[in-house]
PDB file of C-alpha atoms in Angstrom:
ATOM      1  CA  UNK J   1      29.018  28.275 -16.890  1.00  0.00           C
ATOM      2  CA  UNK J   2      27.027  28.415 -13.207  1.00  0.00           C
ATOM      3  CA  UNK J   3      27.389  25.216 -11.785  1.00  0.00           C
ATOM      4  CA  UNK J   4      24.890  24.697  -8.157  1.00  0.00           C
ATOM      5  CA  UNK J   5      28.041  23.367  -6.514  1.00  0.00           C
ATOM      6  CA  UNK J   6      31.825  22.712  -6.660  1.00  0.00           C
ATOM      7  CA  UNK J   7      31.567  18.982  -7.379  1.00  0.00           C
ATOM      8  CA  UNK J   8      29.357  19.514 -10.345  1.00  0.00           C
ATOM      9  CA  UNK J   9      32.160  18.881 -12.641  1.00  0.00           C
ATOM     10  CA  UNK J  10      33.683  15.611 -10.737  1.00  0.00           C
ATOM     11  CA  UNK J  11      30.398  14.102 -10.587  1.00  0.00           C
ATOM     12  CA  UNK J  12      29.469  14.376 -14.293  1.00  0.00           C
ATOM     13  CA  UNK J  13      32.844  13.186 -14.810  1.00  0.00           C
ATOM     14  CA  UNK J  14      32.524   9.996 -12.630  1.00  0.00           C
ATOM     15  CA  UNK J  15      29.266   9.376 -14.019  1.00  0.00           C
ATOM     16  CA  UNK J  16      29.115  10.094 -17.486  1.00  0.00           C
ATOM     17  CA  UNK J  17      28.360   6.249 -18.817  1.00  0.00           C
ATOM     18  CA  UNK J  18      25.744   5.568 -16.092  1.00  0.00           C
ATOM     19  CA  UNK J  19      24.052   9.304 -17.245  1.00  0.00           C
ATOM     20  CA  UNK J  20      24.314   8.084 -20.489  1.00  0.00           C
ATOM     21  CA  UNK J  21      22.508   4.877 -19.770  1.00  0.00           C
ATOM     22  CA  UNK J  22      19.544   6.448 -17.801  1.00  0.00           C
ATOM     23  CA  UNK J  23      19.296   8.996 -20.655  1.00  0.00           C
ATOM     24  CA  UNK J  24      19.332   6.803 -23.457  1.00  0.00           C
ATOM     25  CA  UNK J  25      16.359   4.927 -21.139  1.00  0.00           C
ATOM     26  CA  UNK J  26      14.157   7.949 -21.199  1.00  0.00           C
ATOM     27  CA  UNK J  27      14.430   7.556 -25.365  1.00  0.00           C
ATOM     28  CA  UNK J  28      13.435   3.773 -25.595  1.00  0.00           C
ATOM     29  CA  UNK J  29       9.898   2.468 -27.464  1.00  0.00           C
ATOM     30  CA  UNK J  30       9.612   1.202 -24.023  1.00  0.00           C
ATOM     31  CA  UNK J  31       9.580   4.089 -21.673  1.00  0.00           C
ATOM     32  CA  UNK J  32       7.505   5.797 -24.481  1.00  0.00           C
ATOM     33  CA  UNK J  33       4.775   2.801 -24.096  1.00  0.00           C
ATOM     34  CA  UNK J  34       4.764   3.259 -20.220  1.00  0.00           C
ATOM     35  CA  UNK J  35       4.431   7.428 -20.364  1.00  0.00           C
ATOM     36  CA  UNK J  36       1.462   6.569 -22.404  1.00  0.00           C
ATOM     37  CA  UNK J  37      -0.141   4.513 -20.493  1.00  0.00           C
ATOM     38  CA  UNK J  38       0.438   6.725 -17.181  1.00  0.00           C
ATOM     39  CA  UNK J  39      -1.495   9.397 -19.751  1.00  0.00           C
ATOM     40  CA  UNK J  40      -4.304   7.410 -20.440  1.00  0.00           C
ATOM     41  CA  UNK J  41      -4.899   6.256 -17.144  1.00  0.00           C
ATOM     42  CA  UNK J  42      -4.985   9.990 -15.013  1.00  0.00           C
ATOM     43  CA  UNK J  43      -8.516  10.281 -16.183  1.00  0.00           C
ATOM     44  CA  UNK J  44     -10.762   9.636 -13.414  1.00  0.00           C
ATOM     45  CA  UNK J  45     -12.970   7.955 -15.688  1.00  0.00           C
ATOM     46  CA  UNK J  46     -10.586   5.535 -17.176  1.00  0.00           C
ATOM     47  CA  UNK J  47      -8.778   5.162 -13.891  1.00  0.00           C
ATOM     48  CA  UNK J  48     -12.122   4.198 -12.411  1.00  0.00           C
ATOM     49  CA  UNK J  49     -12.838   1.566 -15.545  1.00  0.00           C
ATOM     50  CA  UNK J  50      -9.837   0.103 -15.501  1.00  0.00           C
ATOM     51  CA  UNK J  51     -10.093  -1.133 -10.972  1.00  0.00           C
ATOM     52  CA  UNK J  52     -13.583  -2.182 -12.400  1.00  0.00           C
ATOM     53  CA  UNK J  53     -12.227  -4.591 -14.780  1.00  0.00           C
ATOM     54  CA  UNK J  54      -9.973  -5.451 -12.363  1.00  0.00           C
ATOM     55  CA  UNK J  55     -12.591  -7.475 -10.799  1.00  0.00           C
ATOM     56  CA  UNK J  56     -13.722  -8.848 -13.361  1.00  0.00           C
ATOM     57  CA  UNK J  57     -15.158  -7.923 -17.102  1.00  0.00           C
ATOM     58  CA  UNK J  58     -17.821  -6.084 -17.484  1.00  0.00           C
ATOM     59  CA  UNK J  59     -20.047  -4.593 -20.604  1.00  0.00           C
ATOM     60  CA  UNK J  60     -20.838  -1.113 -21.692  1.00  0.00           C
ATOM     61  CA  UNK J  61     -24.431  -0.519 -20.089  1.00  0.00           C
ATOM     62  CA  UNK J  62     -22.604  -2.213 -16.863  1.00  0.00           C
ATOM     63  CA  UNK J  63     -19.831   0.741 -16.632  1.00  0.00           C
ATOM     64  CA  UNK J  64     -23.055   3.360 -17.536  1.00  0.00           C
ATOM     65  CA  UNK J  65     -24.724   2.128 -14.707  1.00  0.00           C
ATOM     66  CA  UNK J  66     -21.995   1.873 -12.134  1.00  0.00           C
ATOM     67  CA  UNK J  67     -20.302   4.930 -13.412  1.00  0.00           C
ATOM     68  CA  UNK J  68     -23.742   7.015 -13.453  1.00  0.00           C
ATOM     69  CA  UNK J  69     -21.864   8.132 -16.723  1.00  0.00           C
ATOM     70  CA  UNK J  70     -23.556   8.731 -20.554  1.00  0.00           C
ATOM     71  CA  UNK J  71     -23.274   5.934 -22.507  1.00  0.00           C
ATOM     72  CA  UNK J  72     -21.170   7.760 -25.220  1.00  0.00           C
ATOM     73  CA  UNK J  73     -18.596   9.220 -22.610  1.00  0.00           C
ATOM     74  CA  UNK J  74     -17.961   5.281 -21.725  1.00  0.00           C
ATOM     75  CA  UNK J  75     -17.728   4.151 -24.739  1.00  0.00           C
ATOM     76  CA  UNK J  76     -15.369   6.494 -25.397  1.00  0.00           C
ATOM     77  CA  UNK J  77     -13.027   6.069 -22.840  1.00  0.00           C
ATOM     78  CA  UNK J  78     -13.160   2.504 -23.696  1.00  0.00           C
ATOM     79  CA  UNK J  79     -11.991   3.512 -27.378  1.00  0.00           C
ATOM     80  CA  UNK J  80      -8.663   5.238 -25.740  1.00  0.00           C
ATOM     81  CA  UNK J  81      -7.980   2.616 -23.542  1.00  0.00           C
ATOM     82  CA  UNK J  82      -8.222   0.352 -26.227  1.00  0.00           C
ATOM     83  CA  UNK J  83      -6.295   1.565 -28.883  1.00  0.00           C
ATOM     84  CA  UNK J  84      -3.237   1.985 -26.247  1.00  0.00           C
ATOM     85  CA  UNK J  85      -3.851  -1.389 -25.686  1.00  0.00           C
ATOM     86  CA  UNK J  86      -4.822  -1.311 -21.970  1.00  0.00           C
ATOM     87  CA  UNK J  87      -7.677  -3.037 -22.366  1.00  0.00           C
ATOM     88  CA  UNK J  88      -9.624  -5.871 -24.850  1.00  0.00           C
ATOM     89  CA  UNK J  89     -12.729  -6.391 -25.569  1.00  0.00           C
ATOM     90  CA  UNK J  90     -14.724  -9.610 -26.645  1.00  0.00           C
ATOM     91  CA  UNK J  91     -18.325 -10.764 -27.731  1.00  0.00           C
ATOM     92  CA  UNK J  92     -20.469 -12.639 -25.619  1.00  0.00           C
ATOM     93  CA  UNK J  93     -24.468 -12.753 -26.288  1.00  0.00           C
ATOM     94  CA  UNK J  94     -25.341 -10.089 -27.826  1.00  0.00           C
ATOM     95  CA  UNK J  95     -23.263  -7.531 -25.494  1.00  0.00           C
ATOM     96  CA  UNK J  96     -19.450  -6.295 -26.105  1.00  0.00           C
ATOM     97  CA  UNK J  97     -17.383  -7.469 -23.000  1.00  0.00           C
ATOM     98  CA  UNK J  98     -14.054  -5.579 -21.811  1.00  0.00           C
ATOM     99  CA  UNK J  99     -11.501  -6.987 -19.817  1.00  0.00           C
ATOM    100  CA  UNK J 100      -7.428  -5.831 -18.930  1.00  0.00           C
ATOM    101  CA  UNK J 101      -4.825  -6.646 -21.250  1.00  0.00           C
ATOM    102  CA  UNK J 102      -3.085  -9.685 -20.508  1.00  0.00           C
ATOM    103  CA  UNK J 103       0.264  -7.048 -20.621  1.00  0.00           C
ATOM    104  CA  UNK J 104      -1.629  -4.372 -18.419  1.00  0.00           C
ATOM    105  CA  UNK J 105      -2.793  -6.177 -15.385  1.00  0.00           C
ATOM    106  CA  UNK J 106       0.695  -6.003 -13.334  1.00  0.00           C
ATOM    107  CA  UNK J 107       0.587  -2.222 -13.654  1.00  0.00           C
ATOM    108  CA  UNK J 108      -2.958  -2.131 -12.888  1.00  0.00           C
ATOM    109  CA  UNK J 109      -2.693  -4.135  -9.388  1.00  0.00           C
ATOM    110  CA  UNK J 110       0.573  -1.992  -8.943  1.00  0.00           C
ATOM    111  CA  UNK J 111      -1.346   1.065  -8.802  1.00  0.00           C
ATOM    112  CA  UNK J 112      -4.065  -0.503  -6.651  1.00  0.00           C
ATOM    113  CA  UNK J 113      -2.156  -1.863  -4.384  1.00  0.00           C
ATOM    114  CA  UNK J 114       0.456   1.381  -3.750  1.00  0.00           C
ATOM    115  CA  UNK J 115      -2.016   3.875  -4.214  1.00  0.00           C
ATOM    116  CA  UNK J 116      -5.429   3.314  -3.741  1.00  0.00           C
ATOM    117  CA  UNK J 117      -5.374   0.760  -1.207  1.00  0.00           C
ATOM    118  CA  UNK J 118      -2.850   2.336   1.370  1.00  0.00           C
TER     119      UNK J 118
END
């Protein structure tokens, strides 16, 4: 067996529980939720939907017009950010609102605030 240095051994040795910890992590419901929503959100599309409803909520022909998107391609984005729960959506009038998940926000204003806005 190659190791890349002559403390390889030792190391693993000394460590073996806290390796075991941050791999059993990487196996959890949890991290599995979070890789998801990282996926869903590298669209530019969805990323761009989801610092809109940052702001506040907004309907369908609202993102088609400040997206300069096709309705259909919005409303499909929409669908995949619902259904992994990144976003709800709500009646009001006669218009489908959608707004952040309560759970979703935090990670939302994270990514604002260490990404975009910097």
């Amino acid at each position: 067996q190659v190791r890349c240095c002559p403390t390889d051994h030792a190391v693993k040795n000394d460590r073996e529980e806290e390796l075991k910890t941050e791999t059993d992590f990487l196996k959890t419901a949890k991290f599995r939720e979070a890789n998801a929503i990282l996926r869903v959100l590298s669209h530019p599309s969805r990323l761009q939907i989801v610092m809109l409803l940052l702001n506040r909520d907004h309907c369908v022909c609202e993102l088609v017009n400040i997206l300069k998107e096709r309705q259909n391609l919005i409303s499909y984005n929409l669908g995949v950010l619902k259904k992994y729960k990144v976003i709800d959506s709500y009646n009001r009038s006669k218009n489908k609102f959608y707004k952040l998940n309560d759970n979703t926000i935090g990670i939302i204003r994270l990514i604002k605030q260490n990404l975009i806005d910097k």
